């Protein structure tokens, strides 16, 4: 049995995550090799304690907890329906607003604003350059705020 934070996805012991103070949930995860023991697995959408879960990063909407998968190698975000994550009914969101890419060589996720006038914010700071993101980081696009739930080792 492993305990995972429902916000940042990091495994931990105890009743609250030391990083973001979210309460733990306990899930039995099977079907992974030993390298997965330190890997964060988003568990808030797991319905069975014995379900095999493939690691994948997610964006968690802060207002309602909805989870959006972040596909590799690139996840595009914006108001256009061709994006992986579509944010509609928000004039501050450009058609192609931002992207999250996975850099396999560096084993990290990178957030990039695609030159929008209203910007993309990482932890309340406007992001002008490529920014490495970690589990628990807050991303704001238009009025929408997300927590990044990582699938990478700690």
PDB file of C-alpha atoms in Angstrom:
ATOM      1  CA  UNK A   1       0.000   0.000   0.000  1.00  0.00           C
ATOM      2  CA  UNK A   2       1.214   3.477  -0.876  1.00  0.00           C
ATOM      3  CA  UNK A   3      -0.211   6.853   0.046  1.00  0.00           C
ATOM      4  CA  UNK A   4      -0.373   9.592  -2.567  1.00  0.00           C
ATOM      5  CA  UNK A   5      -1.166  13.287  -2.385  1.00  0.00           C
ATOM      6  CA  UNK A   6      -4.273  14.091  -4.438  1.00  0.00           C
ATOM      7  CA  UNK A   7      -2.865  17.519  -5.378  1.00  0.00           C
ATOM      8  CA  UNK A   8       0.810  17.012  -6.245  1.00  0.00           C
ATOM      9  CA  UNK A   9       0.727  13.212  -6.653  1.00  0.00           C
ATOM     10  CA  UNK A  10       3.763  12.578  -4.464  1.00  0.00           C
ATOM     11  CA  UNK A  11       3.865   9.475  -2.274  1.00  0.00           C
ATOM     12  CA  UNK A  12       4.228  10.051   1.467  1.00  0.00           C
ATOM     13  CA  UNK A  13       3.473   8.691   4.905  1.00  0.00           C
ATOM     14  CA  UNK A  14       1.189  10.215   7.486  1.00  0.00           C
ATOM     15  CA  UNK A  15      -2.126  11.959   7.199  1.00  0.00           C
ATOM     16  CA  UNK A  16      -1.145  15.138   5.293  1.00  0.00           C
ATOM     17  CA  UNK A  17       1.280  15.906   2.468  1.00  0.00           C
ATOM     18  CA  UNK A  18       4.283  17.819   3.763  1.00  0.00           C
ATOM     19  CA  UNK A  19       4.507  19.843   0.535  1.00  0.00           C
ATOM     20  CA  UNK A  20       0.935  21.021  -0.088  1.00  0.00           C
ATOM     21  CA  UNK A  21      -0.865  19.861   3.118  1.00  0.00           C
ATOM     22  CA  UNK A  22      -3.497  17.846   1.189  1.00  0.00           C
ATOM     23  CA  UNK A  23      -4.876  14.805   3.040  1.00  0.00           C
ATOM     24  CA  UNK A  24      -3.557  11.403   1.920  1.00  0.00           C
ATOM     25  CA  UNK A  25      -5.483   8.623   0.239  1.00  0.00           C
ATOM     26  CA  UNK A  26      -4.332   5.006   0.284  1.00  0.00           C
ATOM     27  CA  UNK A  27      -4.234   2.988  -2.934  1.00  0.00           C
ATOM     28  CA  UNK A  28      -2.765  -0.390  -3.744  1.00  0.00           C
ATOM     29  CA  UNK A  29      -0.985  -0.078  -7.087  1.00  0.00           C
ATOM     30  CA  UNK A  30       0.100  -3.220  -8.950  1.00  0.00           C
ATOM     31  CA  UNK A  31       1.737  -3.973 -12.260  1.00  0.00           C
ATOM     32  CA  UNK A  32       4.734  -1.640 -12.009  1.00  0.00           C
ATOM     33  CA  UNK A  33       8.430  -2.391 -11.659  1.00  0.00           C
ATOM     34  CA  UNK A  34      10.573  -1.395  -8.706  1.00  0.00           C
ATOM     35  CA  UNK A  35      11.390   1.939 -10.371  1.00  0.00           C
ATOM     36  CA  UNK A  36       7.803   3.050  -9.744  1.00  0.00           C
ATOM     37  CA  UNK A  37       8.114   3.045  -5.948  1.00  0.00           C
ATOM     38  CA  UNK A  38       9.266   6.662  -5.977  1.00  0.00           C
ATOM     39  CA  UNK A  39       7.010   7.668  -8.863  1.00  0.00           C
ATOM     40  CA  UNK A  40       4.040   9.904  -8.247  1.00  0.00           C
ATOM     41  CA  UNK A  41       0.770   8.441  -9.537  1.00  0.00           C
ATOM     42  CA  UNK A  42      -2.379  10.533  -9.743  1.00  0.00           C
ATOM     43  CA  UNK A  43      -4.964   8.520  -7.851  1.00  0.00           C
ATOM     44  CA  UNK A  44      -8.019  10.714  -7.525  1.00  0.00           C
ATOM     45  CA  UNK A  45      -9.631   9.077 -10.561  1.00  0.00           C
ATOM     46  CA  UNK A  46      -8.964   5.461  -9.508  1.00  0.00           C
ATOM     47  CA  UNK A  47     -12.146   3.543  -8.821  1.00  0.00           C
ATOM     48  CA  UNK A  48     -10.645   0.187  -7.807  1.00  0.00           C
ATOM     49  CA  UNK A  49      -7.920  -0.418  -5.245  1.00  0.00           C
ATOM     50  CA  UNK A  50      -6.453  -3.075  -7.536  1.00  0.00           C
ATOM     51  CA  UNK A  51      -6.587  -1.202 -10.832  1.00  0.00           C
ATOM     52  CA  UNK A  52      -3.319  -0.907 -12.761  1.00  0.00           C
ATOM     53  CA  UNK A  53      -2.647   2.761 -13.459  1.00  0.00           C
ATOM     54  CA  UNK A  54      -0.307   3.932 -16.196  1.00  0.00           C
ATOM     55  CA  UNK A  55       1.734   6.955 -15.061  1.00  0.00           C
ATOM     56  CA  UNK A  56       0.625  10.190 -16.742  1.00  0.00           C
ATOM     57  CA  UNK A  57       0.829  13.795 -15.649  1.00  0.00           C
ATOM     58  CA  UNK A  58      -2.431  15.673 -15.165  1.00  0.00           C
ATOM     59  CA  UNK A  59      -3.772  19.169 -14.646  1.00  0.00           C
ATOM     60  CA  UNK A  60      -6.248  19.390 -11.775  1.00  0.00           C
ATOM     61  CA  UNK A  61      -8.782  22.221 -11.975  1.00  0.00           C
ATOM     62  CA  UNK A  62      -8.660  24.056  -8.648  1.00  0.00           C
ATOM     63  CA  UNK A  63     -12.365  25.003  -8.628  1.00  0.00           C
ATOM     64  CA  UNK A  64     -13.909  21.539  -9.106  1.00  0.00           C
ATOM     65  CA  UNK A  65     -11.077  18.984  -8.952  1.00  0.00           C
ATOM     66  CA  UNK A  66     -11.590  17.806 -12.564  1.00  0.00           C
ATOM     67  CA  UNK A  67      -8.484  16.085 -13.957  1.00  0.00           C
ATOM     68  CA  UNK A  68      -7.160  16.659 -17.489  1.00  0.00           C
ATOM     69  CA  UNK A  69      -4.571  14.226 -18.870  1.00  0.00           C
ATOM     70  CA  UNK A  70      -1.319  15.798 -20.067  1.00  0.00           C
ATOM     71  CA  UNK A  71      -0.259  13.689 -23.070  1.00  0.00           C
ATOM     72  CA  UNK A  72       3.399  13.308 -23.985  1.00  0.00           C
ATOM     73  CA  UNK A  73       5.391  14.713 -25.674  1.00  0.00           C
ATOM     74  CA  UNK A  74       3.307  17.916 -26.068  1.00  0.00           C
ATOM     75  CA  UNK A  75       0.011  19.017 -24.514  1.00  0.00           C
ATOM     76  CA  UNK A  76      -1.536  22.121 -26.089  1.00  0.00           C
ATOM     77  CA  UNK A  77      -3.904  24.335 -24.105  1.00  0.00           C
ATOM     78  CA  UNK A  78      -6.222  27.045 -25.436  1.00  0.00           C
ATOM     79  CA  UNK A  79      -9.702  27.913 -26.649  1.00  0.00           C
ATOM     80  CA  UNK A  80      -9.436  26.195 -30.050  1.00  0.00           C
ATOM     81  CA  UNK A  81     -11.090  22.736 -30.167  1.00  0.00           C
ATOM     82  CA  UNK A  82      -7.883  21.256 -31.665  1.00  0.00           C
ATOM     83  CA  UNK A  83      -6.068  21.689 -28.335  1.00  0.00           C
ATOM     84  CA  UNK A  84      -5.572  18.767 -25.937  1.00  0.00           C
ATOM     85  CA  UNK A  85      -7.108  20.853 -23.121  1.00  0.00           C
ATOM     86  CA  UNK A  86      -9.792  23.308 -24.261  1.00  0.00           C
ATOM     87  CA  UNK A  87     -10.712  26.343 -22.144  1.00  0.00           C
ATOM     88  CA  UNK A  88     -13.845  27.926 -23.568  1.00  0.00           C
ATOM     89  CA  UNK A  89     -15.890  30.987 -22.603  1.00  0.00           C
ATOM     90  CA  UNK A  90     -12.876  32.996 -21.424  1.00  0.00           C
ATOM     91  CA  UNK A  91     -11.794  36.010 -23.519  1.00  0.00           C
ATOM     92  CA  UNK A  92      -8.364  35.994 -21.832  1.00  0.00           C
ATOM     93  CA  UNK A  93      -7.537  32.561 -23.340  1.00  0.00           C
ATOM     94  CA  UNK A  94      -5.989  32.585 -26.808  1.00  0.00           C
ATOM     95  CA  UNK A  95      -6.819  29.965 -29.429  1.00  0.00           C
ATOM     96  CA  UNK A  96      -3.399  28.379 -28.853  1.00  0.00           C
ATOM     97  CA  UNK A  97      -2.382  29.774 -25.473  1.00  0.00           C
ATOM     98  CA  UNK A  98       0.228  27.522 -23.849  1.00  0.00           C
ATOM     99  CA  UNK A  99       1.819  24.123 -24.026  1.00  0.00           C
ATOM    100  CA  UNK A 100       3.323  21.631 -21.642  1.00  0.00           C
ATOM    101  CA  UNK A 101       6.046  19.515 -23.190  1.00  0.00           C
ATOM    102  CA  UNK A 102       7.968  16.572 -21.818  1.00  0.00           C
ATOM    103  CA  UNK A 103      11.733  16.801 -22.290  1.00  0.00           C
ATOM    104  CA  UNK A 104      12.798  13.166 -22.362  1.00  0.00           C
ATOM    105  CA  UNK A 105      16.531  13.979 -22.251  1.00  0.00           C
ATOM    106  CA  UNK A 106      16.123  16.015 -19.051  1.00  0.00           C
ATOM    107  CA  UNK A 107      13.192  13.931 -17.727  1.00  0.00           C
ATOM    108  CA  UNK A 108      11.146  17.037 -16.948  1.00  0.00           C
ATOM    109  CA  UNK A 109       7.972  18.876 -17.941  1.00  0.00           C
ATOM    110  CA  UNK A 110       8.247  22.397 -19.355  1.00  0.00           C
ATOM    111  CA  UNK A 111       5.527  25.065 -19.501  1.00  0.00           C
ATOM    112  CA  UNK A 112       5.603  27.549 -22.397  1.00  0.00           C
ATOM    113  CA  UNK A 113       3.365  30.533 -23.086  1.00  0.00           C
ATOM    114  CA  UNK A 114       2.781  30.750 -26.846  1.00  0.00           C
ATOM    115  CA  UNK A 115       3.200  34.542 -27.059  1.00  0.00           C
ATOM    116  CA  UNK A 116      -0.215  35.503 -25.704  1.00  0.00           C
ATOM    117  CA  UNK A 117      -1.110  39.036 -24.634  1.00  0.00           C
ATOM    118  CA  UNK A 118      -2.754  37.902 -21.376  1.00  0.00           C
ATOM    119  CA  UNK A 119       0.051  35.496 -20.496  1.00  0.00           C
ATOM    120  CA  UNK A 120       0.426  32.232 -18.653  1.00  0.00           C
ATOM    121  CA  UNK A 121       1.171  32.247 -14.933  1.00  0.00           C
ATOM    122  CA  UNK A 122       3.226  29.736 -12.965  1.00  0.00           C
ATOM    123  CA  UNK A 123       2.790  30.015  -9.187  1.00  0.00           C
ATOM    124  CA  UNK A 124       1.332  33.563  -9.577  1.00  0.00           C
ATOM    125  CA  UNK A 125       4.297  34.805 -11.665  1.00  0.00           C
ATOM    126  CA  UNK A 126       3.892  35.567 -15.359  1.00  0.00           C
ATOM    127  CA  UNK A 127       5.905  33.097 -17.394  1.00  0.00           C
ATOM    128  CA  UNK A 128       7.836  34.646 -20.300  1.00  0.00           C
ATOM    129  CA  UNK A 129      10.359  31.853 -20.837  1.00  0.00           C
ATOM    130  CA  UNK A 130      10.168  28.087 -20.786  1.00  0.00           C
ATOM    131  CA  UNK A 131       9.646  27.055 -17.159  1.00  0.00           C
ATOM    132  CA  UNK A 132      10.290  23.620 -15.669  1.00  0.00           C
ATOM    133  CA  UNK A 133       7.194  22.578 -13.700  1.00  0.00           C
ATOM    134  CA  UNK A 134       6.861  20.209 -10.764  1.00  0.00           C
ATOM    135  CA  UNK A 135       4.027  18.411  -8.993  1.00  0.00           C
ATOM    136  CA  UNK A 136       1.962  20.876  -6.971  1.00  0.00           C
ATOM    137  CA  UNK A 137       2.801  23.913  -9.122  1.00  0.00           C
ATOM    138  CA  UNK A 138      -0.166  26.175  -9.930  1.00  0.00           C
ATOM    139  CA  UNK A 139      -0.724  27.189 -13.553  1.00  0.00           C
ATOM    140  CA  UNK A 140      -3.148  30.002 -14.422  1.00  0.00           C
ATOM    141  CA  UNK A 141      -4.445  30.464 -17.965  1.00  0.00           C
ATOM    142  CA  UNK A 142      -7.110  33.146 -18.283  1.00  0.00           C
ATOM    143  CA  UNK A 143      -9.419  32.759 -15.290  1.00  0.00           C
ATOM    144  CA  UNK A 144      -8.736  29.014 -15.008  1.00  0.00           C
ATOM    145  CA  UNK A 145      -6.303  27.721 -12.374  1.00  0.00           C
ATOM    146  CA  UNK A 146      -4.791  24.230 -12.393  1.00  0.00           C
ATOM    147  CA  UNK A 147      -2.517  22.232 -10.128  1.00  0.00           C
ATOM    148  CA  UNK A 148       0.101  20.205 -11.990  1.00  0.00           C
ATOM    149  CA  UNK A 149       0.043  16.552 -10.894  1.00  0.00           C
ATOM    150  CA  UNK A 150       3.342  14.976 -11.933  1.00  0.00           C
ATOM    151  CA  UNK A 151       4.056  11.365 -12.825  1.00  0.00           C
ATOM    152  CA  UNK A 152       7.834  11.721 -12.385  1.00  0.00           C
ATOM    153  CA  UNK A 153       9.975  10.383  -9.539  1.00  0.00           C
ATOM    154  CA  UNK A 154      10.515  12.752  -6.646  1.00  0.00           C
TER     155      UNK A 154
END
